[in-house]
Short mmCIF file of C-alpha atoms in Angstrom, two decimals:
data_model
loop_
_atom_site.label_atom_id
_atom_site.label_comp_id
_atom_site.label_asym_id
_atom_site.label_seq_id
_atom_site.Cartn_x
_atom_site.Cartn_y
_atom_site.Cartn_z
CA MET A 100 0.00 0.00 0.00
CA GLN A 101 1.29 3.43 -0.88
CA SER A 102 2.15 5.74 1.97
CA PHE A 103 0.26 8.98 2.56
CA GLU A 104 3.38 10.86 1.51
CA GLN A 105 3.49 9.06 -1.83
CA LEU A 106 -0.20 9.70 -2.42
CA GLY A 107 0.35 13.34 -1.55
CA GLN A 108 3.23 13.58 -4.03
CA GLN A 109 1.04 12.12 -6.78
CA ALA A 110 -1.83 14.47 -5.94
CA ARG A 111 0.45 17.49 -6.07
CA ALA A 112 1.91 16.29 -9.37
CA LEU A 113 -1.57 15.96 -10.86
CA ALA A 114 -2.47 19.42 -9.59
CA GLY A 115 0.60 20.73 -11.38
CA GLY A 116 -0.77 19.67 -14.77
CA SER A 117 0.93 17.84 -17.62
CA THR A 118 4.30 19.39 -16.88
CA GLY A 119 4.55 17.22 -13.81
CA LYS A 120 5.53 20.21 -11.71
CA VAL A 121 5.02 19.47 -8.05
CA ILE A 122 3.13 22.13 -6.13
CA PRO A 123 4.76 22.53 -2.71
CA ILE A 124 2.74 22.28 0.44
CA VAL A 125 2.44 25.55 2.30
CA PRO A 126 2.63 24.67 6.00
CA ALA A 127 -0.35 25.86 8.00
CA GLN A 128 0.27 28.22 10.88
CA GLN A 129 0.23 26.40 14.17
CA LEU A 130 -2.76 27.20 16.34
CA SER A 131 -2.44 28.18 19.97
CA ALA A 132 -4.45 26.28 22.58
CA ALA A 133 -7.17 28.95 22.53
CA GLU A 134 -7.30 29.01 18.73
CA GLY A 135 -7.40 25.22 18.64
CA GLU A 136 -10.42 25.27 20.93
CA VAL A 137 -12.27 27.67 18.61
CA ALA A 138 -11.45 25.40 15.65
CA ARG A 139 -12.78 22.40 17.61
CA VAL A 140 -16.07 23.99 18.62
CA MET A 141 -16.60 25.40 15.13
CA GLN A 142 -16.23 21.92 13.62
CA ILE A 143 -18.94 20.62 15.95
CA CYS A 144 -21.17 23.66 15.42
CA ASN A 145 -20.77 23.30 11.67
CA ALA A 146 -22.34 19.86 11.92
CA CYS A 147 -25.19 21.05 14.16
CA ARG A 148 -26.07 24.55 12.89
CA TYR A 149 -28.88 25.06 15.39
CA CYS A 150 -27.62 28.60 16.08
CA GLU A 151 -27.20 29.57 12.43
CA GLY A 152 -29.51 32.60 12.63
CA PHE A 153 -28.17 34.04 15.89
CA CYS A 154 -25.38 36.28 14.58
CA ALA A 155 -22.80 36.77 11.83
CA VAL A 156 -20.45 34.09 13.20
CA PHE A 157 -22.57 31.14 12.13
CA PRO A 158 -23.26 32.14 8.49
CA ALA A 159 -19.53 32.83 8.20
CA MET A 160 -18.83 29.41 9.77
CA THR A 161 -20.94 27.59 7.15
CA ARG A 162 -18.64 28.90 4.41
CA ARG A 163 -15.75 26.88 5.84
CA LEU A 164 -14.91 23.21 6.20
CA GLU A 165 -11.75 23.82 8.18
CA PHE A 166 -10.57 26.61 10.42
CA GLY A 167 -7.04 27.92 10.15
CA LYS A 168 -5.45 30.66 12.21
CA ALA A 169 -6.78 33.54 10.06
CA ASP A 170 -10.29 32.03 10.05
CA VAL A 171 -10.27 31.63 13.81
CA ASN A 172 -9.05 35.19 14.46
CA TYR A 173 -11.65 36.54 12.04
CA LEU A 174 -14.55 34.61 13.62
CA ALA A 175 -13.44 35.49 17.15
CA ASN A 176 -13.54 39.21 16.39
CA LEU A 177 -16.85 38.80 14.56
CA CYS A 178 -18.36 37.38 17.78
CA HIS A 179 -20.15 39.98 19.95
CA ASN A 180 -20.09 37.72 23.04
CA CYS A 181 -23.86 38.01 23.51
CA GLY A 182 -24.16 34.53 25.04
CA ALA A 183 -27.22 33.46 23.06
CA CYS A 184 -25.49 30.44 21.52
CA LEU A 185 -24.30 29.20 24.92
CA HIS A 186 -27.80 29.17 26.40
CA ALA A 187 -29.26 27.50 23.28
CA CYS A 188 -26.55 24.88 22.85
CA GLN A 189 -27.38 21.22 23.63
CA TYR A 190 -23.65 20.47 23.83
CA ALA A 191 -22.78 23.19 26.36
CA PRO A 192 -21.27 22.21 29.73
CA PRO A 193 -21.80 19.83 31.46
CA HIS A 194 -22.09 17.90 28.16
CA ALA A 195 -18.97 15.92 27.27
CA PHE A 196 -18.39 18.13 24.22
CA GLY A 197 -18.16 21.20 26.50
CA ILE A 198 -19.11 23.70 23.79
CA ASN A 199 -18.72 27.26 25.08
CA ILE A 200 -18.38 29.61 22.13
CA PRO A 201 -18.46 32.91 24.11
CA LYS A 202 -15.54 31.80 26.28
CA ALA A 203 -13.52 30.30 23.42
CA MET A 204 -14.00 33.36 21.22
CA ALA A 205 -13.20 35.79 24.04
CA GLU A 206 -9.90 34.04 24.79
CA VAL A 207 -8.86 34.27 21.13
CA ARG A 208 -9.93 37.93 20.92
CA GLY A 209 -7.70 38.79 23.85
CA GLN A 210 -4.85 36.94 22.21
CA THR A 211 -5.56 38.73 18.92
CA TYR A 212 -5.25 42.17 20.54
CA ALA A 213 -1.87 41.22 22.01
CA ASP A 214 -0.59 39.54 18.83
CA TYR A 215 -1.49 42.51 16.63
CA ALA A 216 -0.45 45.24 19.06
CA TRP A 217 1.90 47.92 17.79
CA PRO A 218 4.68 48.14 18.68
CA PRO A 219 4.66 44.33 19.13
CA ALA A 220 6.70 44.54 22.33
CA LEU A 221 3.79 46.34 24.02
CA GLY A 222 1.34 43.50 23.34
CA LYS A 223 1.87 42.17 26.86
CA LEU A 224 0.23 45.30 28.23
CA TYR A 225 -3.14 43.71 27.42
CA GLN A 226 -2.47 41.18 30.18
CA ARG A 227 -1.64 43.89 32.72
CA ASN A 228 -4.10 46.62 31.78
CA GLY A 229 -6.53 45.98 34.62
CA LEU A 230 -8.72 48.00 36.94
CA THR A 231 -5.99 48.55 39.54
CA LEU A 232 -3.49 49.77 36.93
CA SER A 233 -6.05 52.11 35.35
CA LEU A 234 -6.99 53.73 38.65
CA ALA A 235 -3.35 53.91 39.75
CA LEU A 236 -2.46 55.63 36.48
CA VAL A 237 -5.23 58.20 37.00
CA ALA A 238 -4.01 58.85 40.55
CA ALA A 239 -0.37 59.19 39.45
CA LEU A 240 -1.14 61.58 36.58
CA THR A 241 -3.48 63.64 38.76
CA LEU A 242 -0.81 63.90 41.44
CA PHE A 243 1.75 64.95 38.84
CA LEU A 244 -0.53 67.75 37.65
CA VAL A 245 -1.29 68.83 41.22
CA LEU A 246 2.42 69.07 41.99
CA ALA A 247 2.97 71.02 38.76
CA ALA A 248 0.23 73.46 39.77
CA LEU A 249 1.72 73.85 43.25
CA ARG A 250 5.13 74.57 41.80
CA GLU A 251 3.70 77.13 39.40
CA GLY A 252 1.54 79.13 41.77
CA GLY A 253 1.53 77.54 45.21
CA LEU A 254 -1.55 76.70 47.26
CA GLU A 255 -3.43 79.77 46.05
CA ALA A 256 -3.23 78.61 42.43
CA LEU A 257 -4.24 75.08 43.38
CA TRP A 258 -7.32 76.22 45.26
CA GLY A 259 -8.36 78.43 42.36
CA ALA A 260 -8.09 81.87 43.88
CA LYS A 261 -6.12 83.16 40.90
CA LEU A 262 -7.98 81.35 38.12
CA GLY A 263 -11.10 83.47 37.81
CA GLY A 264 -13.10 80.52 36.48
CA ASP A 265 -10.73 80.03 33.53
CA PHE A 266 -8.64 76.87 33.79
CA TYR A 267 -6.31 78.10 31.02
CA ASN A 268 -4.89 80.43 33.66
CA LEU A 269 -3.46 77.29 35.28
CA PHE A 270 -2.57 75.20 32.22
CA PRO A 271 -2.35 77.31 29.03
CA HIS A 272 -4.07 76.09 25.90
CA ASN A 273 -0.83 75.50 23.98
CA LEU A 274 0.57 73.48 26.87
CA LEU A 275 -2.47 71.18 26.88
CA VAL A 276 -2.25 70.75 23.12
CA GLY A 277 1.42 69.90 23.43
CA MET A 278 0.60 67.29 26.08
CA PHE A 279 -2.37 65.57 24.46
CA ALA A 280 -1.83 65.89 20.69
CA PRO A 281 1.24 63.58 20.53
CA VAL A 282 -0.50 60.96 22.68
CA PHE A 283 -3.66 61.11 20.56
CA LEU A 284 -1.69 60.78 17.32
CA PHE A 285 0.23 57.82 18.74
CA VAL A 286 -3.04 56.12 19.73
CA VAL A 287 -4.48 56.53 16.24
CA PHE A 288 -1.28 55.30 14.59
CA ALA A 289 -0.86 52.32 16.92
CA LEU A 290 -4.45 51.16 16.40
CA PHE A 291 -4.14 51.66 12.65
CA MET A 292 -0.95 49.59 12.45
CA GLY A 293 -2.50 46.79 14.50
CA VAL A 294 -5.73 46.53 12.53
CA ARG A 295 -3.76 46.87 9.26
CA ARG A 296 -1.83 43.68 10.07
CA PHE A 297 -5.06 41.95 11.13
CA TRP A 298 -6.72 42.96 7.85
CA LYS A 299 -3.77 41.73 5.80
CA ASP A 300 -4.01 38.30 7.46
CA VAL A 301 -7.78 37.78 7.36
CA LYS A 302 -8.51 39.23 3.92
CA PRO A 303 -7.28 36.15 1.98
CA ALA A 304 -9.34 33.94 4.30
CA THR A 305 -12.49 35.99 3.63
CA SER A 306 -12.66 35.76 -0.17
CA GLY A 307 -9.82 38.22 -0.79
CA VAL A 308 -12.23 40.62 -2.47
CA ASP A 309 -11.98 44.34 -1.76
CA VAL A 310 -14.76 45.98 0.24
CA SER A 311 -17.52 47.39 -1.95
CA GLY A 312 -19.59 50.45 -1.19
CA ALA A 313 -22.64 48.31 -0.43
CA ALA A 314 -20.67 46.09 1.95
CA ALA A 315 -19.17 49.11 3.73
CA THR A 316 -22.62 50.71 4.11
CA GLU A 317 -24.14 47.55 5.58
CA ALA A 318 -21.20 47.00 7.92
CA THR A 319 -21.45 50.60 9.13
CA GLY A 320 -25.13 50.06 9.88
CA ASP A 321 -24.31 46.86 11.77
CA VAL A 322 -21.75 48.73 13.89
CA LEU A 323 -23.90 51.77 14.63
CA ARG A 324 -26.99 49.69 15.50
CA LEU A 325 -25.07 46.93 17.31
CA LYS A 326 -27.16 44.57 15.23
CA TYR A 327 -25.67 41.39 16.65
CA LEU A 328 -26.56 42.14 20.25
CA ASP A 329 -30.23 41.37 19.57
CA GLY A 330 -29.85 37.59 19.93
CA GLY A 331 -30.88 36.99 16.33
CA HIS A 332 -34.56 37.47 17.12
CA GLY A 333 -34.70 41.04 18.40
CA ASP A 334 -35.37 40.17 22.06
CA GLY A 335 -31.77 40.64 23.12
CA CYS A 336 -29.06 38.41 24.51
CA HIS A 337 -28.33 36.89 27.91
CA ASN A 338 -26.46 38.17 30.91
CA GLU A 339 -26.78 36.45 34.26
CA ASP A 340 -29.41 33.80 33.34
CA ASP A 341 -31.56 32.42 30.52
CA ALA A 342 -33.71 35.57 30.29
CA TYR A 343 -33.42 37.70 27.16
CA THR A 344 -32.38 41.30 27.72
CA LEU A 345 -31.57 44.31 25.57
CA LYS A 346 -29.66 46.01 28.40
CA ARG A 347 -26.21 45.29 26.98
CA ARG A 348 -27.19 46.75 23.64
CA ARG A 349 -28.72 49.87 25.20
CA TYR A 350 -25.84 50.50 27.61
CA HIS A 351 -23.35 50.01 24.78
CA HIS A 352 -25.28 52.56 22.73
CA LEU A 353 -25.26 55.07 25.58
CA THR A 354 -21.53 54.55 26.06
CA PHE A 355 -20.57 54.65 22.38
CA TYR A 356 -22.67 57.65 21.42
CA GLY A 357 -21.79 59.46 24.64
CA PHE A 358 -18.11 59.01 23.82
CA MET A 359 -18.67 60.22 20.26
CA LEU A 360 -20.58 63.30 21.47
CA CYS A 361 -17.72 64.16 23.82
CA PHE A 362 -15.26 63.72 20.98
CA ALA A 363 -17.45 65.92 18.77
CA ALA A 364 -17.49 68.58 21.49
CA THR A 365 -13.68 68.61 21.49
CA ALA A 366 -13.57 68.72 17.69
CA VAL A 367 -16.01 71.64 17.51
CA ALA A 368 -14.08 73.50 20.20
CA THR A 369 -10.91 73.00 18.16
CA VAL A 370 -12.60 74.56 15.12
CA TYR A 371 -13.87 77.44 17.26
CA HIS A 372 -10.36 78.12 18.57
CA TYR A 373 -8.26 77.79 15.43
CA VAL A 374 -10.74 78.84 12.71
CA PHE A 375 -12.90 81.48 14.37
CA GLY A 376 -10.55 82.57 17.14
CA TRP A 377 -13.19 81.92 19.84
CA GLU A 378 -11.30 80.90 22.93
CA ALA A 379 -12.56 78.56 25.66
CA PRO A 380 -14.10 78.19 28.15
CA TYR A 381 -17.49 78.16 26.41
CA ASP A 382 -20.86 78.66 28.08
CA LEU A 383 -24.37 77.57 27.25
CA PRO A 384 -25.88 77.54 24.70
CA SER A 385 -22.60 76.99 22.82
CA LEU A 386 -22.37 73.79 20.77
CA PRO A 387 -19.28 72.39 22.56
CA LYS A 388 -21.03 72.76 25.92
CA ILE A 389 -24.25 71.10 24.71
CA LEU A 390 -22.43 68.23 23.03
CA GLY A 391 -20.13 67.74 26.00
CA GLY A 392 -22.93 67.88 28.57
CA VAL A 393 -25.22 65.43 26.78
CA GLY A 394 -22.29 63.19 25.89
CA GLY A 395 -20.98 63.17 29.44
CA LEU A 396 -24.34 62.21 30.93
CA SER A 397 -24.82 59.48 28.32
CA LEU A 398 -21.32 58.15 28.95
CA MET A 399 -21.86 58.02 32.71
CA LEU A 400 -25.19 56.18 32.38
CA GLY A 401 -23.81 53.74 29.82
CA THR A 402 -20.65 52.86 31.74
CA ALA A 403 -22.54 52.52 35.04
CA GLY A 404 -24.89 50.05 33.35
CA LEU A 405 -22.05 48.11 31.72
CA TRP A 406 -20.23 47.92 35.06
CA HIS A 407 -23.31 46.37 36.68
CA LEU A 408 -23.84 43.90 33.84
CA ASN A 409 -20.17 42.91 33.87
CA ARG A 410 -20.23 42.26 37.61
CA THR A 411 -23.41 40.17 37.44
CA ARG A 412 -22.70 38.27 34.22
CA HIS A 413 -22.97 34.49 34.03
CA PRO A 414 -19.57 32.93 34.88
CA LEU A 415 -19.54 30.88 31.66
CA HIS A 416 -19.77 34.00 29.51
CA GLY A 417 -16.49 35.28 28.16
CA ASP A 418 -12.99 35.01 29.57
CA ALA A 419 -12.72 35.68 33.29
CA LYS A 420 -9.04 36.67 32.90
CA GLN A 421 -10.09 39.70 30.86
CA LYS A 422 -12.51 41.08 33.47
CA PRO A 423 -9.93 43.41 35.05
CA MET A 424 -9.17 44.91 31.62
CA ASP A 425 -12.88 45.33 30.89
CA LEU A 426 -13.59 46.95 34.25
CA GLY A 427 -10.53 49.19 33.95
CA PHE A 428 -11.74 50.56 30.63
CA ILE A 429 -15.27 51.08 31.95
CA ALA A 430 -13.92 52.85 35.04
CA LEU A 431 -11.73 55.18 32.97
CA LEU A 432 -14.61 56.17 30.71
CA PHE A 433 -16.82 56.85 33.73
CA LEU A 434 -14.12 58.92 35.44
CA VAL A 435 -13.53 61.00 32.31
CA ALA A 436 -17.24 61.77 32.00
CA ALA A 437 -17.86 62.36 35.71
CA SER A 438 -14.79 64.56 36.22
CA GLY A 439 -15.64 66.55 33.07
CA LEU A 440 -19.15 67.29 34.30
CA ALA A 441 -17.82 68.09 37.78
CA LEU A 442 -15.31 70.51 36.22
CA TRP A 443 -18.15 72.25 34.40
CA LEU A 444 -20.32 72.52 37.52
CA GLY A 445 -17.39 73.55 39.73
CA ARG A 446 -15.86 76.10 37.40
CA ALA A 447 -16.86 79.02 39.59
CA THR A 448 -15.69 77.37 42.83
CA PRO A 449 -12.26 77.27 44.50
CA ALA A 450 -12.11 73.54 43.64
CA LEU A 451 -11.61 74.28 39.94
CA ALA A 452 -7.87 73.54 39.90
CA LEU A 453 -8.21 70.19 41.69
CA LEU A 454 -11.11 69.14 39.46
CA LEU A 455 -9.10 70.14 36.40
CA CYS A 456 -6.12 68.04 37.52
CA LEU A 457 -8.40 65.04 38.12
CA HIS A 458 -10.09 65.39 34.73
CA LEU A 459 -6.84 65.82 32.81
CA GLY A 460 -5.32 62.87 34.68
CA ALA A 461 -8.30 60.66 33.78
CA VAL A 462 -8.25 61.73 30.11
CA MET A 463 -4.50 61.18 29.81
CA ALA A 464 -4.78 57.73 31.46
CA LEU A 465 -7.56 56.80 29.02
CA PHE A 466 -5.51 57.95 26.02
CA ILE A 467 -2.39 56.10 27.15
CA THR A 468 -4.25 52.80 27.60
CA LEU A 469 -6.52 53.00 24.51
CA PRO A 470 -4.30 50.98 22.12
CA TYR A 471 -3.70 48.27 24.76
CA GLY A 472 -7.11 47.83 26.37
CA LYS A 473 -10.74 47.05 25.70
CA PHE A 474 -11.12 49.92 23.23
CA ALA A 475 -9.39 47.74 20.63
CA HIS A 476 -12.39 45.42 20.43
CA GLY A 477 -14.42 48.06 18.61
CA VAL A 478 -11.70 48.58 15.99
CA PHE A 479 -11.08 44.89 15.31
CA ARG A 480 -14.78 44.02 15.35
CA THR A 481 -15.50 46.74 12.79
CA ALA A 482 -12.78 45.28 10.54
CA ALA A 483 -14.30 41.80 10.95
CA LEU A 484 -17.78 43.08 10.06
CA LEU A 485 -16.40 44.75 6.93
CA ARG A 486 -14.88 41.44 5.88
CA PHE A 487 -18.10 39.55 6.72
CA ASN A 488 -20.29 41.83 4.65
CA THR A 489 -17.80 41.55 1.80
CA GLU A 490 -17.44 37.76 2.01
CA LYS A 491 -21.15 37.00 2.19
CA ARG A 492 -21.68 38.73 -1.18
CA GLN A 493 -19.43 36.15 -2.87
CA PRO A 494 -20.50 32.63 -3.95
CA ASN A 495 -20.38 30.16 -1.08
CA PRO A 496 -17.20 28.11 -1.66
CA VAL A 497 -18.63 24.97 -0.05
CA GLY A 498 -22.15 25.24 -1.50
CA LEU A 499 -23.83 24.71 1.84
CA GLY A 500 -25.95 26.91 4.04
CA ALA A 501 -27.57 30.21 3.27
CA ASP A 502 -26.38 33.70 4.00
#
């Protein structure tokens, strides 16, 4: 009987055509333990397909007969960790198959963020970017700013007697720009470099076709509506039990749009300053103040809700090792919003300088940790949704299932 190697040689020779040229085997990338688990559960789910209508993961799964490293990373970032498939699965623990897609996908997502981090040496920060580190960073940066204020003007400057309600009297506008602009540009560049490498790896595994306008439009709608947090039926996903709930979707919306409103407030204020020469601080009914106020309240409500849901979530949902990172990110967003609103309300009080130091410390801590924390999930998930909406428009390569 011929050996497998001999049969393989003959098959490759036949694939090479009449010239007899042997097509070399391209070795597959070795999967990590977490990636291997996703490949295992996807093979079982591909035979069952009970959850096919729940989210984008399962239609994408049906287009594959095997799951390599790029496929696994793509599917893991396509997963929204809603938990619906876990509660519907007949093979979930304590079944011998032990199918737990939310946990398996979450572990690979965390690994993806670290593997694609830029610079690569900083990928390990994902494992250390927890709640304690986030709060300690806020405290350290706030203390640094307090000491800087004391050195500049002593206790009188710190307690606001010399500020006259204008925090630029303590930290000039150009100084703040010089502090935050380089950090912001680094954050954007680091996230771009990471998702660029991710895109380069998963594109060949997702048809290799460029994103069309229709696919980009649909993916944008999926992102803005958080389509895949509805459980596939519109009643929502699961949190602490088998009950359906739309809370995660609503709190995510409050958080996301609150953050975007705050960012818009900063952008409008930048235009006011550099284009029209209108210097801050701005008062009602100015657009920066309205956007910032509404955005701050929305951000506080959203993050408070997400904190509660995270603390009460079913233990089989997600990866418990990533909870500190999740809570750290939520805490930083809440502190940025709360300190910003407190700074607005306390602008005419002697506490202005202390509130300003706290707010700037929270914002700087958030910026520093953005490329190496939970914020990355939104960037990578958007890339995965773009590839999904592109891939599903192509003929199904295995001829099974429906998109």
